[in-house]
PDB file of N, CA and C in Angstrom:
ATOM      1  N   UNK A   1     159.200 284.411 166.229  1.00 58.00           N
ATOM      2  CA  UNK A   1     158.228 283.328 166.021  1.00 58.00           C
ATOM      3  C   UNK A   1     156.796 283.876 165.974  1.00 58.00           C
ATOM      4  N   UNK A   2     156.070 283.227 165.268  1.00 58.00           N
ATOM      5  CA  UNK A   2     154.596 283.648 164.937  1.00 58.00           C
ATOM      6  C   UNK A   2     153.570 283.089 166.829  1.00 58.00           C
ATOM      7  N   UNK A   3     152.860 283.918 166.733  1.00 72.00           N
ATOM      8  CA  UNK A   3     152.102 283.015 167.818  1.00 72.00           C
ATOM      9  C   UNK A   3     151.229 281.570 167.753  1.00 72.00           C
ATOM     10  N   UNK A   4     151.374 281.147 168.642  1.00 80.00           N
ATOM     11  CA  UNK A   4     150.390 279.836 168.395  1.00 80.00           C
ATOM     12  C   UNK A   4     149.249 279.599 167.309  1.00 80.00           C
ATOM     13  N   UNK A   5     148.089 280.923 167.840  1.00 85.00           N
ATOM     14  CA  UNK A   5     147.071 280.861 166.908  1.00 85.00           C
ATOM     15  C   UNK A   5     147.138 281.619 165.428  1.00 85.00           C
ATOM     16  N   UNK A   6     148.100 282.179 165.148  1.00 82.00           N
ATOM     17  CA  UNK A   6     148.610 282.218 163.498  1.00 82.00           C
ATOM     18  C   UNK A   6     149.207 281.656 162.865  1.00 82.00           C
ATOM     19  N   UNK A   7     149.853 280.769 163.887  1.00 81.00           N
ATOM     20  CA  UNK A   7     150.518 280.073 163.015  1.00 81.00           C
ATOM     21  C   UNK A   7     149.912 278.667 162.431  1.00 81.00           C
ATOM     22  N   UNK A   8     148.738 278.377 163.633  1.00 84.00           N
ATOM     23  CA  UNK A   8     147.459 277.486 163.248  1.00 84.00           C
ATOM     24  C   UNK A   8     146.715 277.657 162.366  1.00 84.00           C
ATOM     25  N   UNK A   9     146.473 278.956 162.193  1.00 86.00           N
ATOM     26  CA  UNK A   9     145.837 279.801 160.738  1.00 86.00           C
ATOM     27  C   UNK A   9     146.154 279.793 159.971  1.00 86.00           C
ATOM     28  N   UNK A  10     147.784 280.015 159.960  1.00 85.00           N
ATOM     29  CA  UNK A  10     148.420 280.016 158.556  1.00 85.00           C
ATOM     30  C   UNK A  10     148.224 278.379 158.044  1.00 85.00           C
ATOM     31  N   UNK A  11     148.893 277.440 158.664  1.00 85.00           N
ATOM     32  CA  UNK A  11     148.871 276.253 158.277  1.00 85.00           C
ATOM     33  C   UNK A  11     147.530 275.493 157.466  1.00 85.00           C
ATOM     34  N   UNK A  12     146.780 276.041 158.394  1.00 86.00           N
ATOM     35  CA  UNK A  12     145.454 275.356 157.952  1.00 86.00           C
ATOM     36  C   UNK A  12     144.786 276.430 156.597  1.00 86.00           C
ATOM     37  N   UNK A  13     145.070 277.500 156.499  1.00 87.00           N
ATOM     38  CA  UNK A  13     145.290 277.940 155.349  1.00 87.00           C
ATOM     39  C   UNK A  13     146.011 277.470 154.180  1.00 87.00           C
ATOM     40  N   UNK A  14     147.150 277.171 154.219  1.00 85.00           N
ATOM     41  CA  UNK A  14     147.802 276.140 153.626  1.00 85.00           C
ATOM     42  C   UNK A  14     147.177 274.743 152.917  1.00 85.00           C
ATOM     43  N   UNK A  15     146.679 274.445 154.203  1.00 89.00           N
ATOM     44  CA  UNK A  15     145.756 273.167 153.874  1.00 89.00           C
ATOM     45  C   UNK A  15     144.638 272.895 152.811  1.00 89.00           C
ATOM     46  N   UNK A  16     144.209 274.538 153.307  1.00 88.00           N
ATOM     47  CA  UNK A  16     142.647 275.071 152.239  1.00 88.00           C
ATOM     48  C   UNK A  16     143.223 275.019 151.153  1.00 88.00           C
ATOM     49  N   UNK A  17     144.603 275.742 150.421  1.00 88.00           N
ATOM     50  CA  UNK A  17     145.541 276.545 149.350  1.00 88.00           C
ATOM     51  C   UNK A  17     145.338 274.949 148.622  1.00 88.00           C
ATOM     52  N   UNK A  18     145.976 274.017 149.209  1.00 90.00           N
ATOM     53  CA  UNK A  18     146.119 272.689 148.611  1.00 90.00           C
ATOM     54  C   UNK A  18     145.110 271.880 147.802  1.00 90.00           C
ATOM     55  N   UNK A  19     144.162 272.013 148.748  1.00 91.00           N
ATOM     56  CA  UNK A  19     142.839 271.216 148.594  1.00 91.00           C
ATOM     57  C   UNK A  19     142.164 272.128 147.297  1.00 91.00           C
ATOM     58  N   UNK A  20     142.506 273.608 147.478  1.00 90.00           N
ATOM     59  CA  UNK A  20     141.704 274.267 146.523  1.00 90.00           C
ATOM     60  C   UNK A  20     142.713 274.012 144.874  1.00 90.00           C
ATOM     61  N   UNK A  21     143.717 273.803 144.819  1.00 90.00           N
ATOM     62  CA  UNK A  21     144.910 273.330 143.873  1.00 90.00           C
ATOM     63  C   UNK A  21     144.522 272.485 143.570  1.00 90.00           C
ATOM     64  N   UNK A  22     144.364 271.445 144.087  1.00 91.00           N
ATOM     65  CA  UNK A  22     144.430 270.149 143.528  1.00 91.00           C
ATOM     66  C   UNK A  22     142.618 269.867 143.147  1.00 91.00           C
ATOM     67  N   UNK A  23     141.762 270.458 143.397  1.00 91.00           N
ATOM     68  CA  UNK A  23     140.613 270.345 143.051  1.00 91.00           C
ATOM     69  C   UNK A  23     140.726 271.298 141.646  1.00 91.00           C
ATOM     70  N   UNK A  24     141.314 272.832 141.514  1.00 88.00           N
ATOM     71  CA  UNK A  24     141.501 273.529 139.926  1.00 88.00           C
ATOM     72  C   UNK A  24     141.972 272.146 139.278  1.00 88.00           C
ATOM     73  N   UNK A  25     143.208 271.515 139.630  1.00 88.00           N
ATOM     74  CA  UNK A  25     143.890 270.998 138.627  1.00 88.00           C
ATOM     75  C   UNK A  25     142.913 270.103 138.143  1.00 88.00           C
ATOM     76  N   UNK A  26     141.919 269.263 139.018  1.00 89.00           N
ATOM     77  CA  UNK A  26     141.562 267.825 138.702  1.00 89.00           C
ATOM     78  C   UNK A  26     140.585 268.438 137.791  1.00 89.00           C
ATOM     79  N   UNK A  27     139.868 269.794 138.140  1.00 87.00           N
ATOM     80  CA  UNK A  27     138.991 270.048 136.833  1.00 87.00           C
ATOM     81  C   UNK A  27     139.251 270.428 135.934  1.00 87.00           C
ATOM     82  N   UNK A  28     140.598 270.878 135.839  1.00 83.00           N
ATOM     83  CA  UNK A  28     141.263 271.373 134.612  1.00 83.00           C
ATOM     84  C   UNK A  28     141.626 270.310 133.780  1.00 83.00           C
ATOM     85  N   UNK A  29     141.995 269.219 134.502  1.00 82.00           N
ATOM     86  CA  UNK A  29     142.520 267.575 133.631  1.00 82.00           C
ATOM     87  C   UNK A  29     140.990 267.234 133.417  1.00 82.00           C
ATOM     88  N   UNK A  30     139.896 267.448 133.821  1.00 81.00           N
ATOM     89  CA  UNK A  30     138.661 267.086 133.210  1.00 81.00           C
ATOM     90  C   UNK A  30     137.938 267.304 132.308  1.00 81.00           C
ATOM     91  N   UNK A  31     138.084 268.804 132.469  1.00 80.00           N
ATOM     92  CA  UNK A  31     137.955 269.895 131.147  1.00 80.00           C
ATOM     93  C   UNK A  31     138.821 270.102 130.094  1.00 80.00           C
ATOM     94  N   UNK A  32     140.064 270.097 130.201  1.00 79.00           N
ATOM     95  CA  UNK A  32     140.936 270.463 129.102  1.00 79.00           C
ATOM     96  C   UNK A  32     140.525 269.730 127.771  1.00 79.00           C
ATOM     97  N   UNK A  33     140.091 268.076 128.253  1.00 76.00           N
ATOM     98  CA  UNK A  33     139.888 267.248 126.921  1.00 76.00           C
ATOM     99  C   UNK A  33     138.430 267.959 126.259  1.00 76.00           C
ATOM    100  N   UNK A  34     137.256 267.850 126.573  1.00 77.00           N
ATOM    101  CA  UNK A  34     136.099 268.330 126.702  1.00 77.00           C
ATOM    102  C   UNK A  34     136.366 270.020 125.711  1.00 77.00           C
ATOM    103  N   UNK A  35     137.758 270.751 126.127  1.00 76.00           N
ATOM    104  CA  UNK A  35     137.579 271.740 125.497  1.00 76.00           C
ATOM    105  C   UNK A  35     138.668 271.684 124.168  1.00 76.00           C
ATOM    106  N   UNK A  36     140.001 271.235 124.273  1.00 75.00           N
ATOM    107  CA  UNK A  36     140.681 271.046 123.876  1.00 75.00           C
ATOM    108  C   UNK A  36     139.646 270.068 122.200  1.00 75.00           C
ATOM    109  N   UNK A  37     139.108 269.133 122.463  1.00 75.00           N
ATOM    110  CA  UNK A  37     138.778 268.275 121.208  1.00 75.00           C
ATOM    111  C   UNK A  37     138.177 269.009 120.644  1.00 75.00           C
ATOM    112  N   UNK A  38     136.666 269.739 120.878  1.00 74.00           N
ATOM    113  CA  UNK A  38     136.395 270.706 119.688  1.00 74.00           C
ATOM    114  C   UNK A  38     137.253 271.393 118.588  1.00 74.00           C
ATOM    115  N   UNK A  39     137.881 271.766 119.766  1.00 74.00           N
ATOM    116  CA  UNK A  39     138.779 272.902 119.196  1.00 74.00           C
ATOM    117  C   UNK A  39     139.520 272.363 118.267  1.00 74.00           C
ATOM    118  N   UNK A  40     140.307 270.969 118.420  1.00 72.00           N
ATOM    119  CA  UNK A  40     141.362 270.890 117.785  1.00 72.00           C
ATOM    120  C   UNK A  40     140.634 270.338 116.401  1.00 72.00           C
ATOM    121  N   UNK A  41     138.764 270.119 116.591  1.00 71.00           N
ATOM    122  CA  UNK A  41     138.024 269.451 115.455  1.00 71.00           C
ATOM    123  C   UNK A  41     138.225 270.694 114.832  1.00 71.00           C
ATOM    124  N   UNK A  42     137.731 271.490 115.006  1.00 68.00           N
ATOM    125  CA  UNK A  42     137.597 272.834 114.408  1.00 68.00           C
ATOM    126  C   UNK A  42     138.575 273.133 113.503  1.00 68.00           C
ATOM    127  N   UNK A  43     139.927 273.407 113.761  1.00 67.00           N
ATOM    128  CA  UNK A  43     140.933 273.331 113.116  1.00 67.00           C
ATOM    129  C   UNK A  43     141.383 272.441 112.267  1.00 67.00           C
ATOM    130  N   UNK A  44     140.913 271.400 112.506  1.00 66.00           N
ATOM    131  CA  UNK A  44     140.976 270.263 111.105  1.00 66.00           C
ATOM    132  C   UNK A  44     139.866 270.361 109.758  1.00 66.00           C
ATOM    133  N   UNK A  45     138.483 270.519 109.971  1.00 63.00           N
ATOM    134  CA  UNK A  45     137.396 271.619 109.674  1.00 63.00           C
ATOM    135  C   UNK A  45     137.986 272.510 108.726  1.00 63.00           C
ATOM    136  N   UNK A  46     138.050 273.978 109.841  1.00 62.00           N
ATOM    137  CA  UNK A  46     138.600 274.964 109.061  1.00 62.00           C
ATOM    138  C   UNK A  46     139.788 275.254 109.352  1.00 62.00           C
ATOM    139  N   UNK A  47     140.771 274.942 108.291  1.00 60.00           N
ATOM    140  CA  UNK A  47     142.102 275.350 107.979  1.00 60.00           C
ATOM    141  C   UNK A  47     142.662 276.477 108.518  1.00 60.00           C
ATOM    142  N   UNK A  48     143.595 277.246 108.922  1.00 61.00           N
ATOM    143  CA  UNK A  48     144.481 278.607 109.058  1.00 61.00           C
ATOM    144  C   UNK A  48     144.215 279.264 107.797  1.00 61.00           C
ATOM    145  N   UNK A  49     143.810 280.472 107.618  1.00 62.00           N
ATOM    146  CA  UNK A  49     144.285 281.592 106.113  1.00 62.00           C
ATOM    147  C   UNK A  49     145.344 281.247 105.768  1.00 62.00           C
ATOM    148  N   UNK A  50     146.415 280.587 106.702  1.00 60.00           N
ATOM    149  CA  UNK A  50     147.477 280.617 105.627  1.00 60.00           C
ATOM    150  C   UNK A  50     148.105 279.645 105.168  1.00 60.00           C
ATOM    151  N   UNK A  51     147.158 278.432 105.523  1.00 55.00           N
ATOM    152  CA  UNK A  51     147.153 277.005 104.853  1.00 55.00           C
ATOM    153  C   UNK A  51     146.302 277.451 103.349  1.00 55.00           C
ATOM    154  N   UNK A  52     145.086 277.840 103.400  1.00 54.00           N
ATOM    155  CA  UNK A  52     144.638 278.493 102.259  1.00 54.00           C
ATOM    156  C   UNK A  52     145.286 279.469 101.430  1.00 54.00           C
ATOM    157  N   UNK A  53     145.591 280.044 101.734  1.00 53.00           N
ATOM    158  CA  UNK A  53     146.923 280.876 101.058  1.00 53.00           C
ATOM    159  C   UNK A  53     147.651 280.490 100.514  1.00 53.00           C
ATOM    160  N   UNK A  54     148.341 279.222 100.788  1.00 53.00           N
ATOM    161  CA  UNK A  54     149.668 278.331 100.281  1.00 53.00           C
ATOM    162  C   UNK A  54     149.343 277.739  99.177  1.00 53.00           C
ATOM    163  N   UNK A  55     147.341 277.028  99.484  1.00 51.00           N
ATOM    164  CA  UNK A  55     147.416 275.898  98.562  1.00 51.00           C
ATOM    165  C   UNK A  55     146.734 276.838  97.180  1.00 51.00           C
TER     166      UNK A  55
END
């Protein structure tokens, strides 16, 4: 068994691990659109070489 005060450490480490997860994710679901729409403007914009290529 771990001792008392590591295993208080670990946990609450844990706790931090979570909080720091779920704060990436929520900015990642905030950002993704923000980055994702340019981008996907862009590509409607300018075509692939090998959409040009085809036509």
């Amino acid at each position: 068994m771990l001792p008392r005060t590591q295993l208080a450490r670990f946990s609450h480490s844990i706790r931090w691990g979570r909080v720091v997860v779920s704060t990436i994710l929520t900015a990642a679901i905030v950002v993704s659109p923000a980055v994702v729409g340019p981008a996907q403007a862009a590509t409607y914009v300018v075509p692939p070489p090998s959409v040009q290529v085809t036509n």
